[in-house]
Coordinates of C-alpha atoms in Angstrom, one line a residue:
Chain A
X1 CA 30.2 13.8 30.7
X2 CA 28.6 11.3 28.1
X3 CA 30.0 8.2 29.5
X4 CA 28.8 8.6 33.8
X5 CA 25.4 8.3 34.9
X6 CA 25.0 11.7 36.1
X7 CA 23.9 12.4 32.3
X8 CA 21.2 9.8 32.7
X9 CA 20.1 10.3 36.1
X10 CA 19.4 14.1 34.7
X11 CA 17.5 12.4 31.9
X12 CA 15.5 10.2 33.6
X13 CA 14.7 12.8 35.7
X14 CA 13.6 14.5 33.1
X15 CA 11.7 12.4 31.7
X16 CA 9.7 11.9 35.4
X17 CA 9.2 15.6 35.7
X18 CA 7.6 15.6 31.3
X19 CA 4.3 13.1 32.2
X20 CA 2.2 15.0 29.7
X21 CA 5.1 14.7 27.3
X22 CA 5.5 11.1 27.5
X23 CA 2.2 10.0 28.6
X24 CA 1.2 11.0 24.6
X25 CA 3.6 8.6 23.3
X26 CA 2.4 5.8 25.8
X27 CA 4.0 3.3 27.8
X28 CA 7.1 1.4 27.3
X29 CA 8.5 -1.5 28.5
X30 CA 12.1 -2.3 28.2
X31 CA 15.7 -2.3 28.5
X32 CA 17.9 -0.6 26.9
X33 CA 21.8 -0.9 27.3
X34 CA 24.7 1.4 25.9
X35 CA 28.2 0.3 25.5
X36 CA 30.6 3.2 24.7
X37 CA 34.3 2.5 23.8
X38 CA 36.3 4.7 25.0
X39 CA 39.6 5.4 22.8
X40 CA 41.9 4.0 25.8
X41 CA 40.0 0.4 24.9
X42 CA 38.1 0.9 28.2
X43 CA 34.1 0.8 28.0
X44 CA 31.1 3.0 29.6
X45 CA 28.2 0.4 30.3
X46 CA 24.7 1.7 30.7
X47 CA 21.7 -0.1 31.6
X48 CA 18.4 2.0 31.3
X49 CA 15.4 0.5 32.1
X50 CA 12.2 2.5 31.1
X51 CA 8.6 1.3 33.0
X52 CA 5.1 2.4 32.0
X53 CA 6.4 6.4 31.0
X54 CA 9.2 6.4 33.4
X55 CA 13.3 5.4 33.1
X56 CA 12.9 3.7 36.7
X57 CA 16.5 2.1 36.2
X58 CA 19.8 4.0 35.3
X59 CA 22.6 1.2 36.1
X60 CA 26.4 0.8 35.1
X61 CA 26.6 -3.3 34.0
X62 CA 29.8 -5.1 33.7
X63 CA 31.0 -6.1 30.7
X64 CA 28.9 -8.8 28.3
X65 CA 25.7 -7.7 30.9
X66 CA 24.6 -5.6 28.1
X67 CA 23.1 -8.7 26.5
X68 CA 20.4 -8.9 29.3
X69 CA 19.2 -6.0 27.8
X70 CA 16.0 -6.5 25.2
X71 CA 18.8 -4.8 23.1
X72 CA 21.8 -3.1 23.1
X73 CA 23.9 0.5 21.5
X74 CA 27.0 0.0 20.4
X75 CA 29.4 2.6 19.0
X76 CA 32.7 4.6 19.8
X77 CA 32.6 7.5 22.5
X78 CA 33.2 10.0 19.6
X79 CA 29.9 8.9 17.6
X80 CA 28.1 9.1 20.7
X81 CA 29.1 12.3 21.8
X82 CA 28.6 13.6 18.1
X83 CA 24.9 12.3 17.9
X84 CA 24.7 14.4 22.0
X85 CA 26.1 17.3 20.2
X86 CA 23.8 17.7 17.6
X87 CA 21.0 17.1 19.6
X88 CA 22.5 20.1 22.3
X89 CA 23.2 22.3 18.5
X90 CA 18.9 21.5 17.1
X91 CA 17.3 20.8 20.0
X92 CA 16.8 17.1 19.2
X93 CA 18.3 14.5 16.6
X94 CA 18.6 15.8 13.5
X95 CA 19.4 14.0 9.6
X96 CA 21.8 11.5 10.5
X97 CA 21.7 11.8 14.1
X98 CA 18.4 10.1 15.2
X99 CA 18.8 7.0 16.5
X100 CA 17.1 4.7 14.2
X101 CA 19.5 6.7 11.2
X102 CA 22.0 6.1 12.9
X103 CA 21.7 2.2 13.6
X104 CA 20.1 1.8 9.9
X105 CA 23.1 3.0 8.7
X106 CA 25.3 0.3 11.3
X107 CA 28.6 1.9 11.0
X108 CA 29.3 4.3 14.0
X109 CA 26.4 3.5 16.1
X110 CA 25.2 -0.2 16.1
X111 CA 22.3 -1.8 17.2
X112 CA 22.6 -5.0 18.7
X113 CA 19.9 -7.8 20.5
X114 CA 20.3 -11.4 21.3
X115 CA 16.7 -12.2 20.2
X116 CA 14.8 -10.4 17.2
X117 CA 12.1 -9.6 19.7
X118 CA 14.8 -7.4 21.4
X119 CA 15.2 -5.6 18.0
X120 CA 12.0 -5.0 17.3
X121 CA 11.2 -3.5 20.4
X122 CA 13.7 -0.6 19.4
X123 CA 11.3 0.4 17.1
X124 CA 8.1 -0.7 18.7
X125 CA 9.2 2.3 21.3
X126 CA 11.7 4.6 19.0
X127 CA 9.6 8.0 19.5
X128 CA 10.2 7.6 23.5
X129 CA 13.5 6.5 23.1
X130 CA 14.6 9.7 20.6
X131 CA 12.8 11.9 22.8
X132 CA 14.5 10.4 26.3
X133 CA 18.0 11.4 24.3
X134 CA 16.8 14.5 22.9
X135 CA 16.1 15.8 26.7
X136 CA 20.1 15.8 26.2
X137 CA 19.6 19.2 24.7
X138 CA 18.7 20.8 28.0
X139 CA 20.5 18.8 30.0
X140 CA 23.9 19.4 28.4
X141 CA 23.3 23.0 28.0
X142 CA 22.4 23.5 31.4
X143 CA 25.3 21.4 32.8
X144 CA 27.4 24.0 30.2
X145 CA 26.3 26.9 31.9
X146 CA 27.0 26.1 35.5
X147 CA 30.3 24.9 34.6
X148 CA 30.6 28.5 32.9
Chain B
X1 CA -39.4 -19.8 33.7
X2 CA -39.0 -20.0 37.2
X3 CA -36.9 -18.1 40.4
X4 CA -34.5 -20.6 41.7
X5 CA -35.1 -21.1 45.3
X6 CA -32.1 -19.8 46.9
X7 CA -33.1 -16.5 45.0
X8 CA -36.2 -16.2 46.3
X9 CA -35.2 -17.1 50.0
X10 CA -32.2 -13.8 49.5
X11 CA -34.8 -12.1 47.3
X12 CA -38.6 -12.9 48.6
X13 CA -40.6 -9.8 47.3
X14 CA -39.2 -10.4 43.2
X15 CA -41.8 -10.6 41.0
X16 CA -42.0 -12.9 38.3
X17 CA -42.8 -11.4 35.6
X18 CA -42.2 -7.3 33.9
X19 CA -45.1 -5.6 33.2
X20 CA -45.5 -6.8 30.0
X21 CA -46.2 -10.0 31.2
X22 CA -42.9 -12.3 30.5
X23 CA -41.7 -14.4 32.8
X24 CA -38.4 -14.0 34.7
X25 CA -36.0 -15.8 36.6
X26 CA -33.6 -13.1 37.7
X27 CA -30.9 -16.3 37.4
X28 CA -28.0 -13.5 37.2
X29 CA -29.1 -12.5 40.9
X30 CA -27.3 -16.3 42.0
X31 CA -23.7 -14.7 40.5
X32 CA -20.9 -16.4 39.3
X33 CA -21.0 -20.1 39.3
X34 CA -17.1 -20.6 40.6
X35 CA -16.1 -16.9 40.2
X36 CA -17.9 -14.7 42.1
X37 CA -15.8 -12.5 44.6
X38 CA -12.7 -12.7 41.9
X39 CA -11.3 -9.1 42.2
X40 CA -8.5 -8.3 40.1
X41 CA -5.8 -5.5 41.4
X42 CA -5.3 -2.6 39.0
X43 CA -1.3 -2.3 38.1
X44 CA 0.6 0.8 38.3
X45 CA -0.7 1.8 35.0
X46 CA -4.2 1.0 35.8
X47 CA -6.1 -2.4 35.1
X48 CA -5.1 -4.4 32.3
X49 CA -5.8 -6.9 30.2
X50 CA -3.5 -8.7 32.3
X51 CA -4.2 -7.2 35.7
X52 CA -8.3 -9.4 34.8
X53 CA -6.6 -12.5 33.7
X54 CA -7.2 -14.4 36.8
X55 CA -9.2 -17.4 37.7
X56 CA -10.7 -19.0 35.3
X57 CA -11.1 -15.4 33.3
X58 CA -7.4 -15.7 32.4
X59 CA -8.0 -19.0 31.1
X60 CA -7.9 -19.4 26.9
X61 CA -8.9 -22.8 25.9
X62 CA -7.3 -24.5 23.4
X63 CA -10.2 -25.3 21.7
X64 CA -13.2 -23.6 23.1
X65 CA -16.8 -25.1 23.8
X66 CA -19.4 -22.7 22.1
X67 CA -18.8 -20.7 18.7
X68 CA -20.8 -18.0 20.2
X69 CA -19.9 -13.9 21.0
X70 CA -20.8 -14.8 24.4
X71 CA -18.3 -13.6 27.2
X72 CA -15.5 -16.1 28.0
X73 CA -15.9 -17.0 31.3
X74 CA -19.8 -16.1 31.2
X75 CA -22.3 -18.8 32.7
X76 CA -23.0 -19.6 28.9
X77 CA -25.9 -21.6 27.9
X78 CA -25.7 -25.0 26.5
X79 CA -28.3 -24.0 23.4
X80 CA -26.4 -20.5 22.2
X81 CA -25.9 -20.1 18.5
X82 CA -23.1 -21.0 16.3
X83 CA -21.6 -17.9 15.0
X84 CA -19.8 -19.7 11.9
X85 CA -16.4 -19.2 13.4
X86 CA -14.1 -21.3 11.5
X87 CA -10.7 -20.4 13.3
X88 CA -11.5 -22.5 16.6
X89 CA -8.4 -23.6 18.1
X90 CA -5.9 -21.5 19.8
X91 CA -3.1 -21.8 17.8
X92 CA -5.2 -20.3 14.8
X93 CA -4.7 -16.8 16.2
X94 CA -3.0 -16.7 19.6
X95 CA 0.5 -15.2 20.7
X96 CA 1.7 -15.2 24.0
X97 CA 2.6 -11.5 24.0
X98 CA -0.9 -10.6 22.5
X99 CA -2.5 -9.1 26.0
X100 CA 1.1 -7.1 26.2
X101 CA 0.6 -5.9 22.8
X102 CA -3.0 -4.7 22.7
X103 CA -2.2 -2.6 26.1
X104 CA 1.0 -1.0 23.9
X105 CA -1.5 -0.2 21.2
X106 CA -4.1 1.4 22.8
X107 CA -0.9 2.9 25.1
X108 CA 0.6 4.0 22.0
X109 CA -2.3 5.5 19.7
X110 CA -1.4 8.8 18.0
X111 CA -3.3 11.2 15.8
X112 CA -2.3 11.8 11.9
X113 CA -4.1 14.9 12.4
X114 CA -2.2 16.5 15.7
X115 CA 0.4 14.6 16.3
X116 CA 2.7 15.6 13.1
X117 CA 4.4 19.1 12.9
X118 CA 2.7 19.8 9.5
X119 CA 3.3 23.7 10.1
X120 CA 7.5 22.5 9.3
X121 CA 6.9 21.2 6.3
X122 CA 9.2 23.1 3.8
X123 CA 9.6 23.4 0.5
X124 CA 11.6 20.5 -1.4
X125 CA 13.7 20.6 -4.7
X126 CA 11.2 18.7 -7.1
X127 CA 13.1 16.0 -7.7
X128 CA 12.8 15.2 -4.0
X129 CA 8.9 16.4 -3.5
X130 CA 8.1 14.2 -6.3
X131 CA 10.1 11.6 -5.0
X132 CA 8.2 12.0 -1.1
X133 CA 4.8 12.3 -2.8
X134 CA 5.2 8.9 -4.7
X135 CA 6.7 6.6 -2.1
X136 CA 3.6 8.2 0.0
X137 CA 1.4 7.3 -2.3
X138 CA 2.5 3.5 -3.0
X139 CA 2.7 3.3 1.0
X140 CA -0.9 5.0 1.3
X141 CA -2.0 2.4 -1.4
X142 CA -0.2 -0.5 0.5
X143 CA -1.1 0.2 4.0
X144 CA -4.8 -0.8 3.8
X145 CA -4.2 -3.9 2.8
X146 CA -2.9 -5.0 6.2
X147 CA -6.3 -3.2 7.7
X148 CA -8.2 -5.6 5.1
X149 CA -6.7 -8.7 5.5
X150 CA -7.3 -8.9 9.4
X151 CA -10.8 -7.4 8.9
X152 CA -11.3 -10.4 6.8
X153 CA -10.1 -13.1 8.9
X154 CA -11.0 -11.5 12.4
X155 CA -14.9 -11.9 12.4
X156 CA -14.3 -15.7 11.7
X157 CA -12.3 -16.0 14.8
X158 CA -13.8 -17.9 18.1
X159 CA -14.9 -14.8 20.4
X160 CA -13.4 -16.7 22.6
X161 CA -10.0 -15.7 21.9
X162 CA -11.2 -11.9 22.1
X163 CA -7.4 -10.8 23.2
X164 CA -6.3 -11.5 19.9
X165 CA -9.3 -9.9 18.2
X166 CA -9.1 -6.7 20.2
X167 CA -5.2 -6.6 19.0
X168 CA -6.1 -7.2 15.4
X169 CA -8.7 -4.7 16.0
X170 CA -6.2 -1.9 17.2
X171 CA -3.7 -3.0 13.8
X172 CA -6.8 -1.9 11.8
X173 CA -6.9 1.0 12.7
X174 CA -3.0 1.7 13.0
X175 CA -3.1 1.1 9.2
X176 CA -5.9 3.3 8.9
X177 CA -3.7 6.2 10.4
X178 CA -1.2 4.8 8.1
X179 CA -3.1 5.2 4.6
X180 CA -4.4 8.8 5.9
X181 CA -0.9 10.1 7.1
X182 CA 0.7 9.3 3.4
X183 CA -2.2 10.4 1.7
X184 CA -1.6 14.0 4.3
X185 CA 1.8 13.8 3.5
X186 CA 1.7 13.4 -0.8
X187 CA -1.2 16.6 -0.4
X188 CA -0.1 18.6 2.1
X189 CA 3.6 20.0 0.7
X190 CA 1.7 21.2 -2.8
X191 CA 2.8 18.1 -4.8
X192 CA -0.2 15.1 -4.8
X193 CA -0.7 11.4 -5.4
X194 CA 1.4 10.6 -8.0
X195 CA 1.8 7.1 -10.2
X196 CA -0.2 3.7 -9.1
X197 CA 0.9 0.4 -11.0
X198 CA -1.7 -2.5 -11.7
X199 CA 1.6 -4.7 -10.8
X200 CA 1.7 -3.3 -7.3
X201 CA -2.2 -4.0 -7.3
X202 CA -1.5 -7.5 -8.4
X203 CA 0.6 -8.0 -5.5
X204 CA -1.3 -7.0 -3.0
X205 CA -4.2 -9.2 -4.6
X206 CA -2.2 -12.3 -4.0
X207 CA -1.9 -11.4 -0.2
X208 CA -5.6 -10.5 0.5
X209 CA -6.7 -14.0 -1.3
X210 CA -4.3 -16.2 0.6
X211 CA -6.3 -19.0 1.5
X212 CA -6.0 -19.7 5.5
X213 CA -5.8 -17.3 8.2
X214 CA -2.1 -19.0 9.0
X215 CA -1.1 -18.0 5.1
X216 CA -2.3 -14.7 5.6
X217 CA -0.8 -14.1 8.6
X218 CA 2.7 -15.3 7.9
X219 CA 2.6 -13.4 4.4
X220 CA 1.7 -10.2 6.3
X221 CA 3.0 -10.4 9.4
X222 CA 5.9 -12.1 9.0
X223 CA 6.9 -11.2 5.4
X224 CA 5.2 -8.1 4.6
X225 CA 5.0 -5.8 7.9
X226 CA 8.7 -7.3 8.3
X227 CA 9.6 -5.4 4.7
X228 CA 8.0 -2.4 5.5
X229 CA 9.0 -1.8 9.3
X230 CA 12.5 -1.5 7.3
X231 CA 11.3 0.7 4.6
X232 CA 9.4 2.8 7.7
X233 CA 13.1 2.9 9.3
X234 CA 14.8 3.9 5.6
X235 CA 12.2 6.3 5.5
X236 CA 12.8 7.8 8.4
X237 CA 16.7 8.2 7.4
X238 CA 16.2 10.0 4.1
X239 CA 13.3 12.1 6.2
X240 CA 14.2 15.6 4.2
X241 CA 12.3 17.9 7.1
X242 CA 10.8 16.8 10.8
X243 CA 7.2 16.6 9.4
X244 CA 8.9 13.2 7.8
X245 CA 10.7 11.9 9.9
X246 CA 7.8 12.2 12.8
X247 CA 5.9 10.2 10.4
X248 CA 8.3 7.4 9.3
X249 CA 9.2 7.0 13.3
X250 CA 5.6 6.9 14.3
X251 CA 4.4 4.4 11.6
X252 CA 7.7 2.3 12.4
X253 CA 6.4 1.9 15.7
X254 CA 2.8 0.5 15.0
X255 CA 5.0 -1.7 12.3
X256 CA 6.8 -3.1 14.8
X257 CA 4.1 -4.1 17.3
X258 CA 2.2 -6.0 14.5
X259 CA 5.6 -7.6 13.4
X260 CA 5.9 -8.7 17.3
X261 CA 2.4 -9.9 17.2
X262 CA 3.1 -12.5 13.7
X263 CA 6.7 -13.8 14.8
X264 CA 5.4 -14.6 18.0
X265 CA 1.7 -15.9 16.6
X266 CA 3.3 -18.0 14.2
X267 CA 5.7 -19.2 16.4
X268 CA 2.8 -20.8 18.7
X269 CA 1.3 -21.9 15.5
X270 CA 3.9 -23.7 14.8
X271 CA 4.7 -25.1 18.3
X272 CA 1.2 -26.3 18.8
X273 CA 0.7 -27.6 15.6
X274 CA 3.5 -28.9 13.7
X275 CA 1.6 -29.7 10.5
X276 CA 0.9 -25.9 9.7
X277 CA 4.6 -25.5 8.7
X278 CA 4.6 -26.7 5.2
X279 CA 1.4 -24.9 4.6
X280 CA 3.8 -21.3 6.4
X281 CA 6.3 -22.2 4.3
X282 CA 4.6 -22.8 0.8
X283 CA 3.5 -19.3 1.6
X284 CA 6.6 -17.4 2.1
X285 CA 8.1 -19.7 -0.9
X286 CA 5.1 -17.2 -3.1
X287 CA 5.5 -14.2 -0.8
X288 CA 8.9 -13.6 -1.2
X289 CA 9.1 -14.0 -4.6
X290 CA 6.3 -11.1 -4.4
X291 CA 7.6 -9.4 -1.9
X292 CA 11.0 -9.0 -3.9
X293 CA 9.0 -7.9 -7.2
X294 CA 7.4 -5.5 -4.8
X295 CA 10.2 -4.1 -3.1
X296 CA 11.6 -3.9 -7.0
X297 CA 8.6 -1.8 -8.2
X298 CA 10.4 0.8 -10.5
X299 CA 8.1 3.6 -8.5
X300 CA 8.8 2.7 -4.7
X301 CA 11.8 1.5 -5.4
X302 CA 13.2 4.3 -7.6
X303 CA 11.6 6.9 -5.7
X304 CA 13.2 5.7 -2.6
X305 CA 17.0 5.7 -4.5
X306 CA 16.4 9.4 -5.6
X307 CA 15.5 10.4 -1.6
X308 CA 18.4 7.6 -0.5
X309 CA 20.8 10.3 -2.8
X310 CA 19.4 13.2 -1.3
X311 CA 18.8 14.1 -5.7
X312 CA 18.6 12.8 -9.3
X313 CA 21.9 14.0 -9.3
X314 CA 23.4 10.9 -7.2
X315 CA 21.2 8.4 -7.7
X316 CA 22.9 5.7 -9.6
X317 CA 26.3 6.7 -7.6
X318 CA 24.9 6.9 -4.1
X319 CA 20.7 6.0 -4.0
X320 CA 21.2 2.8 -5.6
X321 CA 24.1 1.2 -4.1
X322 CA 22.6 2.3 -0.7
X323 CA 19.5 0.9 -1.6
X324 CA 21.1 -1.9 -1.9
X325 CA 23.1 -2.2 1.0
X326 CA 19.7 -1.6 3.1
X327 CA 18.2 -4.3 1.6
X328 CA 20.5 -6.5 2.6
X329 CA 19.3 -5.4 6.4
X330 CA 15.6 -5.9 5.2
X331 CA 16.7 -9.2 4.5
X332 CA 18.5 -9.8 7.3
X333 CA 15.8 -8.8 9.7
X334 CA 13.0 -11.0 8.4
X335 CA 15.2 -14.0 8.1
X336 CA 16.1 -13.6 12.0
X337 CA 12.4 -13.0 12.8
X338 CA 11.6 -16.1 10.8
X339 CA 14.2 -18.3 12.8
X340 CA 12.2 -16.4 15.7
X341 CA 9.3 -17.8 14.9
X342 CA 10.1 -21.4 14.3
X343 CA 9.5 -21.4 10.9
X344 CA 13.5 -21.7 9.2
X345 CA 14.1 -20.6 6.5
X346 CA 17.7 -20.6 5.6
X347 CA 17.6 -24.0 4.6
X348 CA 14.5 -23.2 1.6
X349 CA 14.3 -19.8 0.8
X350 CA 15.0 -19.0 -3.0
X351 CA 16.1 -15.9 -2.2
X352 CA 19.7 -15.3 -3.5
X353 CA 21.1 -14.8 0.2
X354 CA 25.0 -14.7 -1.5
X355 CA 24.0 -12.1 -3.8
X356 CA 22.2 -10.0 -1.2
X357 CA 25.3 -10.3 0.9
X358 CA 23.5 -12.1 3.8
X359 CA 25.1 -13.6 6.7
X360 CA 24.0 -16.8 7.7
X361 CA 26.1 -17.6 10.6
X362 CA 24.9 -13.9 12.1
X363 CA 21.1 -14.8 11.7
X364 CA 21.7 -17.9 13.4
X365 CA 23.8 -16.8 16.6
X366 CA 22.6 -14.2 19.5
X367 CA 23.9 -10.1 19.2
X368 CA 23.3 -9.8 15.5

């Protein structure tokens, strides 16, 4: 379920129906992409574009359009779905699993950007960006229990 | 003093003078010379600082006429005081991303006091409280110094450019919040301010006494924030509880926004006035050599290795080593931003890039 859009449609839905939530962090302004390797060598490619305290864009890109983004996730389907199921297990990131851990440390989940500007703006907006993935938590477990 | 004609025939029954007897001549009445009837639309997030640049409102000049605090844009008289500004061209101060980033800050404020879970805080083995409370406590002695160093440059900056003064004015108080949320942090878990160095102190002395606004800019923005947006993001992995990690996040992002502000100030420095390079560069050739005694200061640095090992246990098999391998990134990072700004330097840096493991060809081309 990690690698379709439904995931992220659900999230940025979630994050239009949280404004008190996010309106306390403040705006943010950019694009985010997300490639995810799949282990038959094919690739998920996400493009979220956040707006002011809203995800207004959740797109799948072709491959090498992730460097339109202001910057770019890079990892293997299995790293990503372990960061979603820790979030699902805590309620949000935990230890190793918050984004910025997990692109400090640059081995399962990179972070890439064709211009430093791009990479700074990961952490200019990081608290918005941890909690758009930690909505994951009640996303996933709802989607759980209607498939149960 | 006298009404102006056209005045008088819109306005006949003014009088011209208060009842205190001075004169009047209710000039403001006429409006704006040429701007008069300019109504800026509001954007989806309300009006911004760049919703009322327009006309000649949005216009910065390079070099602007008066020294005065009078409004830019303002029917200014010829005879108004000169306020002893000494950064009076543009390229002193601006960045093109400055109305942006002051909108983000004020967008993005957050409160030491409400906005960090302190109620999770747990107790820690000692090893790592003592640890937490002295990296806070070099980071709440450190942090002020990039709320000084704009205070001390900001008032001598043309009022004209009042973007970039509001944005300084916002990183003021970011590092405010900063120096009272690692003072919170060393207090609140039962351990305290721990060990302050007079070489740290040193340091920071030969930052705040850099001699030009462009020297003091490029050692703190640049070099400095640069440093410790990274140690914010290292921070932030070795977080031991959410009260930590909430903290290292939310500094990490005010960090970044004041990074963002000196790449791309320096940048327009540079572009608008080539000669300021060699005085950028002389001051990176000192600050790096502090910022790499800094970064080795046997408290911040040790302190960090012990929470980068999770223990005392592992800290030369796991903290250092680690360490080290994060410095590389730290490296990495402000190298890029440098080549970002315009001001290269690959070429004359003396720091030892082979030994730090640093790849050139990556800082150079797009994706790293």
């Amino acid at each position: 379920m990690i690698d379709s859009l439904t995931l992220y449609d659900r999230l940025a839905k979630e994050m239009a129906d949280s404004p008190n939530q996010y309106e306390l962090l403040g705006d943010i302004d950019m694009d985010l992409a997300i490639v995810m390797n799949r282990p038959d060598g094919s690739a998920f490619r996400l493009m979220l574009g956040f707006a002011g305290i809203n995800c207004e864009k959740v797109a799948e890109v072709e491959a090498g359009d992730e460097a339109n983004a202001d910057c770019w996730l890079v990892g293997d389907l299995e790293h990503f779905q372990a960061m979603f199921d820790n979030i699902t297990a805590n309620g949000q990131a935990t230890g190793e699993w918050t984004l910025n851990t997990l692109t400090l440390m640059d081995e399962r989940i990179l972070l890439r950007a064709s211009d430093p500007m791009g990479w700074d703006m990961f952490h200019r907006f990081n608290q918005t960006l941890q909690e758009f993935f930690d909505g994951a938590s009640s996303v996933l477990s709802s989607a759980t229990s209607e498939e149960s | 003093m006298v009404i102006a004609t056209d005045i008088l025939d819109k306005y006949p029954d003014l009088p011209d003078t208060n009842p205190s007897g001075t004169h009047l001549d209710w000039a403001w009445l006429a409006g704006h010379e040429s701007e008069w009837g300019i109504r800026p639309k509001p954007s989806a997030r309300g009006l911004t600082m760049m919703d009322i640049a327009v006309g000649s409102y949005g216009e910065v000049p390079e070099v602007p006429k008066h020294r005065a605090m009078a409004a830019r844009g303002a029917d200014i008289d010829d005879d108004v005081p000169d306020m002893g500004y000494i950064l009076n061209k543009k390229s002193d101060v601006w960045a093109e991303n400055v109305s942006e980033l002051y909108e983000e800050a004020v967008a993005r404020q957050w409160s030491a006091t409400r906005d960090i879970p302190w109620n999770e805080l747990q107790e820690l083995p000692s090893d790592l409280e003592h640890a937490m409370c002295q990296l806070c406590t070099t980071l709440s002695e450190i942090e002020m110094i990039a709320s000084d160093l704009p205070a001390k440059w900001r008032w001598r900056m043309n009022h004209e450019f009042l973007e970039a003064k509001m944005f300084l004015c916002t990183q003021i108080m970011d590092e405010a919040r900063h120096t009272e949320v690692f003072r919170k942090r060393a207090l609140a878990n039962g351990g305290g301010l721990l060990k302050s160095r007079a070489g740290t102190e040193s340091l920071l002395r030969t930052i705040i006494e850099a001699k030009t606004y462009t020297q003091a800019t490029a050692l703190l923005h640049l070099l400095g924030e640069g440093f410790i947006l990274d140690l914010f993001r290292q921070g932030e992995a070795i977080a031991p509880t959410e009260v930590e990690k909430r903290i290292f996040r939310m500094t990490m992002q005010d960090e970044a926004r004041h990074v963002a502000y000196g790449t791309l100030h320096i940048r327009h420095s540079v572009e608008n006035d080539p000669d300021v390079a060699e005085e950028i560069h002389e001051a990176l050739d000192h600050g790096e050599h502090a910022m790499v005694a800094l970064g080795g200061n046997p408290d911040m640095s040790t302190s960090l290795a012990l929470l980068l090992a999770g223990g005392a246990e592992k800290v030369e098999e796991v903290g250092f080593p680690l360490q080290q391998r994060l410095n590389k990134n730290q490296f990495t990072s402000y190298l890029a931003r440098c080549e970002r700004a315009g001001i290269s330097r690959l070429e004359r840096t003396q720091l030892p890039l082979d030994k730090l493991g640093i790849d050139i060809e990556a800082i150079k081309g797009p994706g790293g």
